[in-house]
Amino acid sequence: MTDAEYEAKLMELLEGVNQGWGRGGVAGFLIAKQIKNGELAAWLRRFGDRLFEGAQGSTASADAVVSLQELARRLELLGGVAGGELGEVAGNFGREILVEFPLVSDEGGEDVDGEAEAWCDRGEKEYDLNDLEGAIISYDKGLKIKPDYHQAWYCRGCALGELGRLEDAIASWNKALEIKPDFHRAWYNRGIALGNLGRLEDAIASYDKALEFKPDRSPPTTKP
């Protein structure tokens, strides 16, 4: 199959995913087109390499960036449902596009708050798709742009907690609380993590802080 044929099939697949195809829809498309998951993944990897090689030292127009951002969004959707090598390559490719071609404001300068929020929104979508590593990468990108973005620190901690990286999660919530000390959800989740680590006195202190700012929320109780 030629590069043009692979590209046409990929665009069909991305359009289907954009319309709501799940894993079964993707698998059915590949079977119908007689394309193996690994073969399309290998071509997509080569396609990405060529795209980034061509982008080195060049500046994309605003319209081109918008198109690439949409491509990245669809690739990340594909990454969430394709499975196998294709899912991994598509997700990684989408995230790499976002790093190489960041959003810019209409005035040509970076819209710091808007871009940081866009990364956080992307992280939340990846979190919902259980792509926790991808979510953390997105939160980190947002925090690189806006280090005092307490919501991104909080969400990052939630993703780390889901991965069982409790110490890292606590560190992330601590950063959120340095910026917003009355963030009761961060205190609450911090207490849960500390309890799971067996640091019960610290957990109680964290719950007490959560209750100080949100008195109508009760901390979890342990079963006898």
PDB file of C-alpha atoms in Angstrom:
ATOM      1  CA  MET A   1       0.000   0.000   0.000  1.00  0.00           C
ATOM      2  CA  THR A   2       1.350   3.466  -0.882  1.00  0.00           C
ATOM      3  CA  ASP A   3       1.783   6.336   1.562  1.00  0.00           C
ATOM      4  CA  ALA A   4      -1.162   8.121  -0.041  1.00  0.00           C
ATOM      5  CA  GLU A   5      -3.371   5.062   0.441  1.00  0.00           C
ATOM      6  CA  TYR A   6      -2.317   4.686   4.068  1.00  0.00           C
ATOM      7  CA  GLU A   7      -2.995   8.365   4.676  1.00  0.00           C
ATOM      8  CA  ALA A   8      -6.450   8.146   3.099  1.00  0.00           C
ATOM      9  CA  LYS A   9      -7.334   5.129   5.254  1.00  0.00           C
ATOM     10  CA  LEU A  10      -6.059   6.889   8.374  1.00  0.00           C
ATOM     11  CA  MET A  11      -8.217   9.939   7.647  1.00  0.00           C
ATOM     12  CA  GLU A  12     -11.251   7.661   7.221  1.00  0.00           C
ATOM     13  CA  LEU A  13     -10.459   5.982  10.519  1.00  0.00           C
ATOM     14  CA  LEU A  14      -9.986   9.291  12.352  1.00  0.00           C
ATOM     15  CA  GLU A  15     -13.287  10.580  10.985  1.00  0.00           C
ATOM     16  CA  GLY A  16     -15.011   7.452  12.256  1.00  0.00           C
ATOM     17  CA  VAL A  17     -13.472   7.825  15.697  1.00  0.00           C
ATOM     18  CA  ASN A  18     -14.487  11.493  15.716  1.00  0.00           C
ATOM     19  CA  GLN A  19     -18.075  10.365  15.081  1.00  0.00           C
ATOM     20  CA  GLY A  20     -17.979   8.042  18.063  1.00  0.00           C
ATOM     21  CA  TRP A  21     -16.508   4.709  16.959  1.00  0.00           C
ATOM     22  CA  GLY A  22     -15.340   2.550  19.827  1.00  0.00           C
ATOM     23  CA  ARG A  23     -12.841  -0.287  19.865  1.00  0.00           C
ATOM     24  CA  GLY A  24     -15.202  -2.549  17.905  1.00  0.00           C
ATOM     25  CA  GLY A  25     -15.699   0.053  15.204  1.00  0.00           C
ATOM     26  CA  VAL A  26     -11.950   0.538  14.800  1.00  0.00           C
ATOM     27  CA  ALA A  27     -11.311  -3.213  14.658  1.00  0.00           C
ATOM     28  CA  GLY A  28     -14.103  -3.669  12.118  1.00  0.00           C
ATOM     29  CA  PHE A  29     -12.701  -0.914   9.905  1.00  0.00           C
ATOM     30  CA  LEU A  30      -9.215  -2.457   9.937  1.00  0.00           C
ATOM     31  CA  ILE A  31     -10.619  -5.874   9.060  1.00  0.00           C
ATOM     32  CA  ALA A  32     -12.780  -4.477   6.254  1.00  0.00           C
ATOM     33  CA  LYS A  33      -9.836  -2.577   4.759  1.00  0.00           C
ATOM     34  CA  GLN A  34      -7.498  -5.566   5.271  1.00  0.00           C
ATOM     35  CA  ILE A  35      -5.068  -3.478   7.331  1.00  0.00           C
ATOM     36  CA  LYS A  36      -3.227  -4.923  10.299  1.00  0.00           C
ATOM     37  CA  ASN A  37      -3.027  -2.892  13.500  1.00  0.00           C
ATOM     38  CA  GLY A  38       0.779  -3.104  13.566  1.00  0.00           C
ATOM     39  CA  GLU A  39       1.169  -2.210   9.885  1.00  0.00           C
ATOM     40  CA  LEU A  40      -0.827   1.013  10.221  1.00  0.00           C
ATOM     41  CA  ALA A  41       1.048   1.816  13.441  1.00  0.00           C
ATOM     42  CA  ALA A  42       4.412   1.399  11.680  1.00  0.00           C
ATOM     43  CA  TRP A  43       3.305   3.673   8.837  1.00  0.00           C
ATOM     44  CA  LEU A  44       1.923   6.248  11.293  1.00  0.00           C
ATOM     45  CA  ARG A  45       5.249   6.313  13.125  1.00  0.00           C
ATOM     46  CA  ARG A  46       7.081   6.990   9.836  1.00  0.00           C
ATOM     47  CA  PHE A  47       4.519   9.649   8.934  1.00  0.00           C
ATOM     48  CA  GLY A  48       5.123  11.371  12.266  1.00  0.00           C
ATOM     49  CA  ASP A  49       8.885  11.283  11.813  1.00  0.00           C
ATOM     50  CA  ARG A  50       8.560  12.958   8.410  1.00  0.00           C
ATOM     51  CA  LEU A  51       6.169  15.582   9.788  1.00  0.00           C
ATOM     52  CA  PHE A  52       8.515  16.600  12.588  1.00  0.00           C
ATOM     53  CA  GLU A  53      11.603  16.504  10.377  1.00  0.00           C
ATOM     54  CA  GLY A  54       9.902  18.891   7.987  1.00  0.00           C
ATOM     55  CA  ALA A  55       8.866  21.162  10.853  1.00  0.00           C
ATOM     56  CA  GLN A  56      12.368  21.682  12.229  1.00  0.00           C
ATOM     57  CA  GLY A  57      13.372  25.314  11.937  1.00  0.00           C
ATOM     58  CA  SER A  58      10.063  26.328  10.354  1.00  0.00           C
ATOM     59  CA  THR A  59       7.069  28.248  11.709  1.00  0.00           C
ATOM     60  CA  ALA A  60       3.589  26.980  10.920  1.00  0.00           C
ATOM     61  CA  SER A  61       0.859  29.450  10.011  1.00  0.00           C
ATOM     62  CA  ALA A  62      -2.055  29.971  12.392  1.00  0.00           C
ATOM     63  CA  ASP A  63      -4.375  28.006  10.065  1.00  0.00           C
ATOM     64  CA  ALA A  64      -1.881  25.157   9.859  1.00  0.00           C
ATOM     65  CA  VAL A  65      -1.600  25.025  13.660  1.00  0.00           C
ATOM     66  CA  VAL A  66      -5.392  24.836  13.984  1.00  0.00           C
ATOM     67  CA  SER A  67      -5.460  21.923  11.512  1.00  0.00           C
ATOM     68  CA  LEU A  68      -2.644  20.139  13.340  1.00  0.00           C
ATOM     69  CA  GLN A  69      -4.384  20.662  16.675  1.00  0.00           C
ATOM     70  CA  GLU A  70      -7.505  19.004  15.262  1.00  0.00           C
ATOM     71  CA  LEU A  71      -5.392  16.134  13.908  1.00  0.00           C
ATOM     72  CA  ALA A  72      -3.821  15.755  17.361  1.00  0.00           C
ATOM     73  CA  ARG A  73      -7.254  15.667  19.009  1.00  0.00           C
ATOM     74  CA  ARG A  74      -8.440  12.888  16.699  1.00  0.00           C
ATOM     75  CA  LEU A  75      -5.210  10.926  17.102  1.00  0.00           C
ATOM     76  CA  GLU A  76      -5.645  11.045  20.867  1.00  0.00           C
ATOM     77  CA  LEU A  77      -9.220   9.800  20.468  1.00  0.00           C
ATOM     78  CA  LEU A  78      -7.884   6.944  18.341  1.00  0.00           C
ATOM     79  CA  GLY A  79      -5.241   6.279  20.960  1.00  0.00           C
ATOM     80  CA  GLY A  80      -7.967   5.833  23.559  1.00  0.00           C
ATOM     81  CA  VAL A  81      -9.958   3.228  21.625  1.00  0.00           C
ATOM     82  CA  ALA A  82      -7.673   1.467  19.128  1.00  0.00           C
ATOM     83  CA  GLY A  83      -5.689  -0.740  21.467  1.00  0.00           C
ATOM     84  CA  GLY A  84      -2.431  -2.470  20.608  1.00  0.00           C
ATOM     85  CA  GLU A  85       0.476  -0.782  18.901  1.00  0.00           C
ATOM     86  CA  LEU A  86      -1.777   1.508  16.867  1.00  0.00           C
ATOM     87  CA  GLY A  87      -3.391   2.954  19.987  1.00  0.00           C
ATOM     88  CA  GLU A  88      -0.028   3.627  21.603  1.00  0.00           C
ATOM     89  CA  VAL A  89       1.517   5.235  18.506  1.00  0.00           C
ATOM     90  CA  ALA A  90      -1.572   7.362  17.771  1.00  0.00           C
ATOM     91  CA  GLY A  91      -1.774   8.699  21.324  1.00  0.00           C
ATOM     92  CA  ASN A  92       1.926   9.512  21.471  1.00  0.00           C
ATOM     93  CA  PHE A  93       1.838  11.165  18.036  1.00  0.00           C
ATOM     94  CA  GLY A  94      -1.086  13.363  19.062  1.00  0.00           C
ATOM     95  CA  ARG A  95       0.702  14.555  22.192  1.00  0.00           C
ATOM     96  CA  GLU A  96       3.923  15.220  20.254  1.00  0.00           C
ATOM     97  CA  ILE A  97       2.020  17.413  17.796  1.00  0.00           C
ATOM     98  CA  LEU A  98       0.694  19.505  20.675  1.00  0.00           C
ATOM     99  CA  VAL A  99       4.209  20.016  22.009  1.00  0.00           C
ATOM    100  CA  GLU A 100       5.683  20.880  18.602  1.00  0.00           C
ATOM    101  CA  PHE A 101       2.800  23.123  17.500  1.00  0.00           C
ATOM    102  CA  PRO A 102       1.375  24.895  20.605  1.00  0.00           C
ATOM    103  CA  LEU A 103      -1.721  27.050  20.592  1.00  0.00           C
ATOM    104  CA  VAL A 104      -1.205  30.786  20.086  1.00  0.00           C
ATOM    105  CA  SER A 105      -3.508  33.745  20.564  1.00  0.00           C
ATOM    106  CA  ASP A 106      -4.971  35.763  17.704  1.00  0.00           C
ATOM    107  CA  GLU A 107      -2.455  38.526  18.436  1.00  0.00           C
ATOM    108  CA  GLY A 108       0.418  36.138  17.797  1.00  0.00           C
ATOM    109  CA  GLY A 109       1.638  35.968  21.420  1.00  0.00           C
ATOM    110  CA  GLU A 110       1.036  32.995  23.631  1.00  0.00           C
ATOM    111  CA  ASP A 111      -2.234  33.185  25.581  1.00  0.00           C
ATOM    112  CA  VAL A 112      -0.754  31.806  28.785  1.00  0.00           C
ATOM    113  CA  ASP A 113      -3.912  31.248  30.808  1.00  0.00           C
ATOM    114  CA  GLY A 114      -5.868  29.882  27.853  1.00  0.00           C
ATOM    115  CA  GLU A 115      -3.125  27.504  26.795  1.00  0.00           C
ATOM    116  CA  ALA A 116      -2.603  26.219  30.336  1.00  0.00           C
ATOM    117  CA  GLU A 117      -6.339  25.621  30.690  1.00  0.00           C
ATOM    118  CA  ALA A 118      -6.391  23.820  27.338  1.00  0.00           C
ATOM    119  CA  TRP A 119      -3.693  21.428  28.563  1.00  0.00           C
ATOM    120  CA  CYS A 120      -5.589  20.837  31.796  1.00  0.00           C
ATOM    121  CA  ASP A 121      -8.813  20.183  29.871  1.00  0.00           C
ATOM    122  CA  ARG A 122      -6.946  17.717  27.678  1.00  0.00           C
ATOM    123  CA  GLY A 123      -5.546  16.040  30.765  1.00  0.00           C
ATOM    124  CA  GLU A 124      -9.032  15.627  32.206  1.00  0.00           C
ATOM    125  CA  LYS A 125     -10.237  13.985  28.997  1.00  0.00           C
ATOM    126  CA  GLU A 126      -7.257  11.613  29.067  1.00  0.00           C
ATOM    127  CA  TYR A 127      -7.982  10.899  32.725  1.00  0.00           C
ATOM    128  CA  ASP A 128     -11.584  10.010  31.830  1.00  0.00           C
ATOM    129  CA  LEU A 129     -10.232   7.628  29.163  1.00  0.00           C
ATOM    130  CA  ASN A 130      -7.989   6.055  31.860  1.00  0.00           C
ATOM    131  CA  ASP A 131      -4.897   7.309  30.040  1.00  0.00           C
ATOM    132  CA  LEU A 132      -3.338   8.384  33.321  1.00  0.00           C
ATOM    133  CA  GLU A 133       0.235   8.724  32.053  1.00  0.00           C
ATOM    134  CA  GLY A 134      -0.999  10.871  29.176  1.00  0.00           C
ATOM    135  CA  ALA A 135      -3.032  12.987  31.606  1.00  0.00           C
ATOM    136  CA  ILE A 136       0.039  13.628  33.767  1.00  0.00           C
ATOM    137  CA  ILE A 137       2.009  14.708  30.691  1.00  0.00           C
ATOM    138  CA  SER A 138      -0.767  17.160  29.783  1.00  0.00           C
ATOM    139  CA  TYR A 139      -0.932  18.577  33.318  1.00  0.00           C
ATOM    140  CA  ASP A 140       2.854  18.977  33.301  1.00  0.00           C
ATOM    141  CA  LYS A 141       2.641  20.888  30.016  1.00  0.00           C
ATOM    142  CA  GLY A 142       0.049  23.212  31.512  1.00  0.00           C
ATOM    143  CA  LEU A 143       2.148  23.737  34.636  1.00  0.00           C
ATOM    144  CA  LYS A 144       5.219  24.515  32.580  1.00  0.00           C
ATOM    145  CA  ILE A 145       3.256  27.400  31.090  1.00  0.00           C
ATOM    146  CA  LYS A 146       1.528  28.441  34.338  1.00  0.00           C
ATOM    147  CA  PRO A 147       3.337  27.057  37.419  1.00  0.00           C
ATOM    148  CA  ASP A 148       0.793  28.567  39.845  1.00  0.00           C
ATOM    149  CA  TYR A 149      -2.189  26.770  38.266  1.00  0.00           C
ATOM    150  CA  HIS A 150      -3.548  25.086  41.408  1.00  0.00           C
ATOM    151  CA  GLN A 151      -6.224  23.089  39.556  1.00  0.00           C
ATOM    152  CA  ALA A 152      -3.589  21.433  37.364  1.00  0.00           C
ATOM    153  CA  TRP A 153      -1.521  20.503  40.442  1.00  0.00           C
ATOM    154  CA  TYR A 154      -4.652  19.033  42.023  1.00  0.00           C
ATOM    155  CA  CYS A 155      -5.646  17.022  38.943  1.00  0.00           C
ATOM    156  CA  ARG A 156      -2.070  15.822  38.510  1.00  0.00           C
ATOM    157  CA  GLY A 157      -2.176  14.533  42.074  1.00  0.00           C
ATOM    158  CA  CYS A 158      -5.406  12.644  41.351  1.00  0.00           C
ATOM    159  CA  ALA A 159      -3.850  10.905  38.341  1.00  0.00           C
ATOM    160  CA  LEU A 160      -0.730  10.003  40.349  1.00  0.00           C
ATOM    161  CA  GLY A 161      -2.934   8.659  43.124  1.00  0.00           C
ATOM    162  CA  GLU A 162      -4.826   6.442  40.689  1.00  0.00           C
ATOM    163  CA  LEU A 163      -1.461   5.019  39.580  1.00  0.00           C
ATOM    164  CA  GLY A 164      -0.611   4.208  43.188  1.00  0.00           C
ATOM    165  CA  ARG A 165       2.166   6.808  43.323  1.00  0.00           C
ATOM    166  CA  LEU A 166       0.914   8.183  46.621  1.00  0.00           C
ATOM    167  CA  GLU A 167       4.010  10.104  47.719  1.00  0.00           C
ATOM    168  CA  ASP A 168       4.127  11.893  44.357  1.00  0.00           C
ATOM    169  CA  ALA A 169       0.386  12.564  44.591  1.00  0.00           C
ATOM    170  CA  ILE A 170       0.790  14.124  48.042  1.00  0.00           C
ATOM    171  CA  ALA A 171       3.631  16.306  46.750  1.00  0.00           C
ATOM    172  CA  SER A 172       1.398  17.512  43.921  1.00  0.00           C
ATOM    173  CA  TRP A 173      -1.489  18.307  46.288  1.00  0.00           C
ATOM    174  CA  ASN A 174       0.977  20.119  48.561  1.00  0.00           C
ATOM    175  CA  LYS A 175       1.848  22.376  45.611  1.00  0.00           C
ATOM    176  CA  ALA A 176      -1.852  23.058  45.001  1.00  0.00           C
ATOM    177  CA  LEU A 177      -2.257  23.967  48.675  1.00  0.00           C
ATOM    178  CA  GLU A 178       0.739  26.298  48.632  1.00  0.00           C
ATOM    179  CA  ILE A 179      -1.103  28.278  45.962  1.00  0.00           C
ATOM    180  CA  LYS A 180      -4.641  27.878  47.360  1.00  0.00           C
ATOM    181  CA  PRO A 181      -4.519  26.965  51.074  1.00  0.00           C
ATOM    182  CA  ASP A 182      -8.330  26.716  51.365  1.00  0.00           C
ATOM    183  CA  PHE A 183      -8.612  24.073  48.601  1.00  0.00           C
ATOM    184  CA  HIS A 184     -10.593  21.563  50.680  1.00  0.00           C
ATOM    185  CA  ARG A 185     -10.612  18.827  48.021  1.00  0.00           C
ATOM    186  CA  ALA A 186      -6.803  18.759  47.991  1.00  0.00           C
ATOM    187  CA  TRP A 187      -6.747  18.494  51.809  1.00  0.00           C
ATOM    188  CA  TYR A 188      -9.333  15.706  51.649  1.00  0.00           C
ATOM    189  CA  ASN A 189      -7.555  13.632  48.987  1.00  0.00           C
ATOM    190  CA  ARG A 190      -4.253  14.229  50.731  1.00  0.00           C
ATOM    191  CA  GLY A 191      -5.783  12.750  53.880  1.00  0.00           C
ATOM    192  CA  ILE A 192      -6.910   9.643  51.987  1.00  0.00           C
ATOM    193  CA  ALA A 193      -3.424   9.100  50.556  1.00  0.00           C
ATOM    194  CA  LEU A 194      -1.751   9.637  53.915  1.00  0.00           C
ATOM    195  CA  GLY A 195      -4.137   7.143  55.494  1.00  0.00           C
ATOM    196  CA  ASN A 196      -3.340   4.581  52.812  1.00  0.00           C
ATOM    197  CA  LEU A 197       0.351   5.070  53.604  1.00  0.00           C
ATOM    198  CA  GLY A 198      -0.324   4.371  57.279  1.00  0.00           C
ATOM    199  CA  ARG A 199       0.453   7.956  58.325  1.00  0.00           C
ATOM    200  CA  LEU A 200      -2.737   8.224  60.346  1.00  0.00           C
ATOM    201  CA  GLU A 201      -1.925  11.282  62.481  1.00  0.00           C
ATOM    202  CA  ASP A 202      -0.999  13.233  59.349  1.00  0.00           C
ATOM    203  CA  ALA A 203      -4.166  11.984  57.655  1.00  0.00           C
ATOM    204  CA  ILE A 204      -6.335  13.215  60.530  1.00  0.00           C
ATOM    205  CA  ALA A 205      -4.630  16.607  60.426  1.00  0.00           C
ATOM    206  CA  SER A 206      -5.331  16.817  56.697  1.00  0.00           C
ATOM    207  CA  TYR A 207      -9.008  15.892  57.185  1.00  0.00           C
ATOM    208  CA  ASP A 208      -9.240  18.540  59.917  1.00  0.00           C
ATOM    209  CA  LYS A 209      -7.997  21.153  57.444  1.00  0.00           C
ATOM    210  CA  ALA A 210     -10.553  19.973  54.877  1.00  0.00           C
ATOM    211  CA  LEU A 211     -13.295  20.296  57.492  1.00  0.00           C
ATOM    212  CA  GLU A 212     -12.051  23.741  58.479  1.00  0.00           C
ATOM    213  CA  PHE A 213     -12.765  24.982  54.967  1.00  0.00           C
ATOM    214  CA  LYS A 214     -15.713  22.684  54.188  1.00  0.00           C
ATOM    215  CA  PRO A 215     -17.430  21.784  57.486  1.00  0.00           C
ATOM    216  CA  ASP A 216     -20.335  19.949  55.823  1.00  0.00           C
ATOM    217  CA  ARG A 217     -18.068  17.303  54.259  1.00  0.00           C
ATOM    218  CA  SER A 218     -17.315  14.315  56.453  1.00  0.00           C
ATOM    219  CA  PRO A 219     -14.007  12.457  56.114  1.00  0.00           C
ATOM    220  CA  PRO A 220     -14.151   8.732  55.286  1.00  0.00           C
ATOM    221  CA  THR A 221     -14.539   6.296  58.147  1.00  0.00           C
ATOM    222  CA  THR A 222     -12.597   3.066  58.458  1.00  0.00           C
ATOM    223  CA  LYS A 223     -14.476  -0.167  59.046  1.00  0.00           C
ATOM    224  CA  PRO A 224     -13.767  -1.859  62.408  1.00  0.00           C
TER     225      PRO A 224
END
